Coordinates of C-alpha atoms in Angstrom, one line a residue:
X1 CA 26.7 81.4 142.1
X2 CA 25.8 80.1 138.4
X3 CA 29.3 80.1 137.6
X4 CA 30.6 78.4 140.4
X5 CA 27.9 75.8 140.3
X6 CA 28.7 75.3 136.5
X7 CA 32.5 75.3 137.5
X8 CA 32.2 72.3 139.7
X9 CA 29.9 70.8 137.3
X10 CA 32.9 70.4 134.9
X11 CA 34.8 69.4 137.4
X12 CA 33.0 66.3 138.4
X13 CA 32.4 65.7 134.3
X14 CA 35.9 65.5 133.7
X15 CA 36.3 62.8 136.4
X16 CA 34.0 61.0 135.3
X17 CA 35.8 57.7 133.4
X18 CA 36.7 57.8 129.5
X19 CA 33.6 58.0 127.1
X20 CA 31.0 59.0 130.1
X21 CA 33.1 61.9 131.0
X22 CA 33.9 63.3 127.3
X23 CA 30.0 63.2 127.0
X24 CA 29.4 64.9 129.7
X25 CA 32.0 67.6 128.9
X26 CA 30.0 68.2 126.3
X27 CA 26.9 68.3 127.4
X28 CA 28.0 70.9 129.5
X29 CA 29.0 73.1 126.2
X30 CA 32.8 72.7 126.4
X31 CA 34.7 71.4 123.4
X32 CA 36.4 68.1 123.2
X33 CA 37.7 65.4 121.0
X34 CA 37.0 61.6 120.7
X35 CA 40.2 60.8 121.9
X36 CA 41.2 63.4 124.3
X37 CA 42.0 62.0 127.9
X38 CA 42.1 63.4 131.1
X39 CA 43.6 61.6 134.5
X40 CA 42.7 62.0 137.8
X41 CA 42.4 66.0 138.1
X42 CA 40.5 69.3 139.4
X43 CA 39.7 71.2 136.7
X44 CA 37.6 74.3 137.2
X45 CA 37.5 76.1 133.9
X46 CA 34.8 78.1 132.2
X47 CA 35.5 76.7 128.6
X48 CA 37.3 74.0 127.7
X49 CA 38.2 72.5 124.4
X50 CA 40.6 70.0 123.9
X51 CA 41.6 68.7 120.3
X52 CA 42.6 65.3 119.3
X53 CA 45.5 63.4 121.0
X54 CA 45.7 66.1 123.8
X55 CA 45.7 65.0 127.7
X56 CA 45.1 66.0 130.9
X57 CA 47.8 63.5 133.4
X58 CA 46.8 63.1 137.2
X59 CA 46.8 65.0 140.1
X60 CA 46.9 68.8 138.9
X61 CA 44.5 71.4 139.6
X62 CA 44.3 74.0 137.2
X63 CA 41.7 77.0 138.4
X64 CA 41.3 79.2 135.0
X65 CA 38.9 81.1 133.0
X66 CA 39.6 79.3 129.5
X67 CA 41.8 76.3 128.5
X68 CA 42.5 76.0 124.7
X69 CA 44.1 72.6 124.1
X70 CA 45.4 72.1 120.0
X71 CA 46.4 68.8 118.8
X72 CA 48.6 66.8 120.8
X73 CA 49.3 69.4 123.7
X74 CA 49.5 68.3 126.9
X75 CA 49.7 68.6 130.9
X76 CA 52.3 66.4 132.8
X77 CA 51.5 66.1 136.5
X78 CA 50.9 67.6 139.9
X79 CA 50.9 71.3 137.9
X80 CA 49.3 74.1 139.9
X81 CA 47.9 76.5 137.9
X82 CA 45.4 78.9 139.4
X83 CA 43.5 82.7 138.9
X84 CA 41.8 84.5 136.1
X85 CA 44.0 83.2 133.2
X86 CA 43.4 82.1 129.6
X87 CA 45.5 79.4 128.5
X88 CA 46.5 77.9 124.8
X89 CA 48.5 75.6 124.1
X90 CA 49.1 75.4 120.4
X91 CA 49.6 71.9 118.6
X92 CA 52.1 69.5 120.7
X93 CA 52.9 72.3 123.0
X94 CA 53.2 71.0 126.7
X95 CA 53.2 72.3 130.6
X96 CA 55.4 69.4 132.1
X97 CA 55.4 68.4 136.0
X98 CA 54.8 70.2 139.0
X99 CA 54.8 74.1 137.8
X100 CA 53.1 76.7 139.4
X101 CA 51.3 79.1 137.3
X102 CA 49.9 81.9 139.6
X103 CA 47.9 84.9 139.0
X104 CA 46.1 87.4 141.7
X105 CA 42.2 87.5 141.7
X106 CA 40.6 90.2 139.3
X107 CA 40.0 93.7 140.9
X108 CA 42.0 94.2 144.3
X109 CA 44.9 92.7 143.0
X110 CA 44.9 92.3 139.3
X111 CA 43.6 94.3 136.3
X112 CA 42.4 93.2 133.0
X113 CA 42.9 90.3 131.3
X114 CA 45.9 88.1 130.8
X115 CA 46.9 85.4 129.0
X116 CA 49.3 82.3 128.9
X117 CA 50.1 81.6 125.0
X118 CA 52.7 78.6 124.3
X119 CA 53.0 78.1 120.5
X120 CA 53.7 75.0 118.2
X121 CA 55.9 72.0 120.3
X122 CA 56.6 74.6 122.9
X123 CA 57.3 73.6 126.2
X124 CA 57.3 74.1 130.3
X125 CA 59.5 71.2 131.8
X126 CA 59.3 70.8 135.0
X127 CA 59.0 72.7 138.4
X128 CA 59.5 76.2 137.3
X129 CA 57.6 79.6 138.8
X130 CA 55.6 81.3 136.1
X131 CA 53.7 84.3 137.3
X132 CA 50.9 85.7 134.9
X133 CA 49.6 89.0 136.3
X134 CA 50.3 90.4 133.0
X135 CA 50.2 87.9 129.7
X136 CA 53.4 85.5 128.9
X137 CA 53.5 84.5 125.4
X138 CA 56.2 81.8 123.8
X139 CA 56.1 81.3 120.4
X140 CA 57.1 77.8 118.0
X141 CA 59.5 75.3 119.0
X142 CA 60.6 77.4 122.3
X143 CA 61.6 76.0 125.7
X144 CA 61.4 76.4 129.3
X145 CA 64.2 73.9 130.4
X146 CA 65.7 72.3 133.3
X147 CA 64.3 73.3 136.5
X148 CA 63.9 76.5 138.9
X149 CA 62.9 78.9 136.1
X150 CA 61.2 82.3 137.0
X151 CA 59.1 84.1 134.7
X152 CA 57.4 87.5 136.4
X153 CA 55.1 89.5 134.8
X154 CA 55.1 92.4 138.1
X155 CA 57.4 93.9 140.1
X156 CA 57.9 96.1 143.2
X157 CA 59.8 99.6 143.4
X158 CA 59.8 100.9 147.5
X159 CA 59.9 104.4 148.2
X160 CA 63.4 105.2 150.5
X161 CA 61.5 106.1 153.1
X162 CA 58.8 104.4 154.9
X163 CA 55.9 101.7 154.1
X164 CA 55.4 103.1 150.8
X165 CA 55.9 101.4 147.1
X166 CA 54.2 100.5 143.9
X167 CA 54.1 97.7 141.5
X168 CA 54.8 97.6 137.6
X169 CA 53.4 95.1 135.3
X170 CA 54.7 94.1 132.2
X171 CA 54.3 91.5 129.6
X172 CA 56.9 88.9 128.4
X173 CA 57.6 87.4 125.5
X174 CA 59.3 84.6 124.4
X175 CA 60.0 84.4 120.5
X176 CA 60.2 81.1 118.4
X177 CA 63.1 78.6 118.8
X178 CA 63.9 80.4 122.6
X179 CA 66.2 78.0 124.9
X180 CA 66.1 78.6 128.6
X181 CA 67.9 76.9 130.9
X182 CA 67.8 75.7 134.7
X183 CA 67.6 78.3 137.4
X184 CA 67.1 81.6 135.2
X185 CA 65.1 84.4 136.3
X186 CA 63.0 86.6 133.6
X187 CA 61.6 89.6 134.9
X188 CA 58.4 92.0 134.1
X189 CA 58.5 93.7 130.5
X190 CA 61.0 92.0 128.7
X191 CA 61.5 90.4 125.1
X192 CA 63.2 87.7 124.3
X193 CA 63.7 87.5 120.1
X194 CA 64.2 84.4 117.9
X195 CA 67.0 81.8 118.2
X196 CA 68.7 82.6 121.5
X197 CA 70.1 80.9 123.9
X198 CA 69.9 81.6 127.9
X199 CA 72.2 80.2 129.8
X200 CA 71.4 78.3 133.2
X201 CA 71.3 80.4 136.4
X202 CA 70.8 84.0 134.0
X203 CA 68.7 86.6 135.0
X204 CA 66.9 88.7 132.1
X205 CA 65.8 92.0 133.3
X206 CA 66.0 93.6 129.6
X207 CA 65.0 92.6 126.2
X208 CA 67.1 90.2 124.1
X209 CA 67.3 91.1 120.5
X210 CA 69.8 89.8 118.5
X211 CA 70.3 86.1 118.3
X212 CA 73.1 84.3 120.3
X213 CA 73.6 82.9 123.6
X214 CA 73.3 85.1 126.5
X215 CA 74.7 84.4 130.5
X216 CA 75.0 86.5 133.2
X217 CA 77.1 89.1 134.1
X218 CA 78.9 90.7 137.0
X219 CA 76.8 92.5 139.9
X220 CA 76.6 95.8 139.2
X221 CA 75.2 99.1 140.6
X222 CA 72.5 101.3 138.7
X223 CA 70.3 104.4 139.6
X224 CA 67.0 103.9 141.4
X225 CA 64.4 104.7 139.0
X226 CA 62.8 107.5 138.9
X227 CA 59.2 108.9 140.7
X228 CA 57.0 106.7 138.5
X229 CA 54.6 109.5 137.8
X230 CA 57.5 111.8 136.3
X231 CA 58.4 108.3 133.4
X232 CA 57.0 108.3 130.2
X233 CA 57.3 104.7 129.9
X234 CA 55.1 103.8 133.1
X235 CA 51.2 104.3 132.9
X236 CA 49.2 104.4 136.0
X237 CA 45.9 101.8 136.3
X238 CA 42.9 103.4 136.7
X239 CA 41.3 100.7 138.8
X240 CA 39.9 102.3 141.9
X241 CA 39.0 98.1 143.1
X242 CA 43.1 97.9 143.7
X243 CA 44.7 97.5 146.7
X244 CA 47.7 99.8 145.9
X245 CA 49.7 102.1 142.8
X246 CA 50.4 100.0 139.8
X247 CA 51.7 100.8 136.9
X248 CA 51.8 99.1 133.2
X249 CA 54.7 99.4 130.9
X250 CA 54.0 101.5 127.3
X251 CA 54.5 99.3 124.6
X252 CA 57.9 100.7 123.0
X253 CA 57.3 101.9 119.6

């Protein structure tokens, strides 16, 4: 109950107009700069800190356990960004307009923590799906373009028979100087190195590592994976709170 009262407290602070609402940011312990502004917004946060020249626009609500704003990063407008996430947002790095930035609530659906890490002049334009039930990371001077970008951090495998399946979760990253365009897809797991180039419309299911420009290719058939308890890259959660089997992804060495 303390947390939810102290939640809504910073909510109605950060409403509050100009100078009376930075002071009673602070008053509430969170972190924020003489010139930092913040529009017309819901923000339910736990900590907050937001450097100098960074801004909040109108109408988003952003539901999140810690929000780390460096100098000069920003929020468009009208983003939805809700569930046990921390957020930072290196210097100039931005979340445009109207994304959705989603993760399950902690125990029956999620595990642990995650994260959302954009790096130096970084960017998420504008109306893209970016799912953080394990942690996305983008490092300097990378891009989320266009529109109608997916980025998932889970994923479903059925059994062929029956009501049965399981879920793996993965982490992405995205290195430095990373182009994505419209429409492309990124799925659980995957890493995306330095300098390349991702066509619109391309779907990512495995990691990129050398440099270049990458588009899709032609459908193709592969194997269904294997029983997930007979992989040695799949470790089951030990979370007795969750609703069903996940697994996590070993880190490749």
């Amino acid at each position: 109950m303390k947390n939810k009262l102290f939640r809504w407290a910073t909510a109605i602070a950060a409403l509050l107009p100009g100078p009376v609402g930075r002071f009673a940011l602070r008053g509430l312990g969170h972190h924020i700069g003489s010139n930092a502004r913040i529009g017309f917004s819901l923000l339910l946060v736990d900590q907050l800190l937001m450097q100098t020249g960074t801004r909040i626009g109108h109408f988003n609500f952003v539901n999140v356990r810690r929000l780390a704003m460096r100098q000069g990063a920003y929020f468009g407008r009208t983003n939805v960004v809700n569930g046990p996430i921390s957020i930072s947002l290196a210097n100039k790095a931005a979340i445009g307009n109207a994304n959705k930035i989603v993760r399950g609530p902690r125990g029956e659906v999620t595990s642990g923590p995650a994260r959302l890490k954009l790096g130096e002049l970084s960017k998420i334009t504008a109306n893209h799906r970016i799912d953080c039930t394990a942690s996305l990371t983008m490092g300097d001077f990378s891009t989320v373009a266009g529109t109608n970008s997916q980025i998932w951090t889970h994923g479903y495998i059925h059994d062929k028979q029956g009501a049965g399946r399981y879920r793996v979760d993965g982490p992405v990253h995205i290195g430095h100087n990373v182009y994505i365009g419209s429409a492309c897809v990124v799925t659980a797991n995957v890493h995306i190195a330095d300098g390349i180039i991702v066509g619109a419309g391309t779907t990512v299911a495995h990691n990129l590592v050398e440099p270049g420009m990458y588009v899709s290719a032609s459908l193709r058939r592969l194997e269904r994976p294997d029983d997930p308890d007979l992989r040695s890259d799949l470790q089951m959660v030990d979370d007795t709170r969750l609703c069903e089997r996940v697994y996590v992804k070993k880190a490749k060495p």
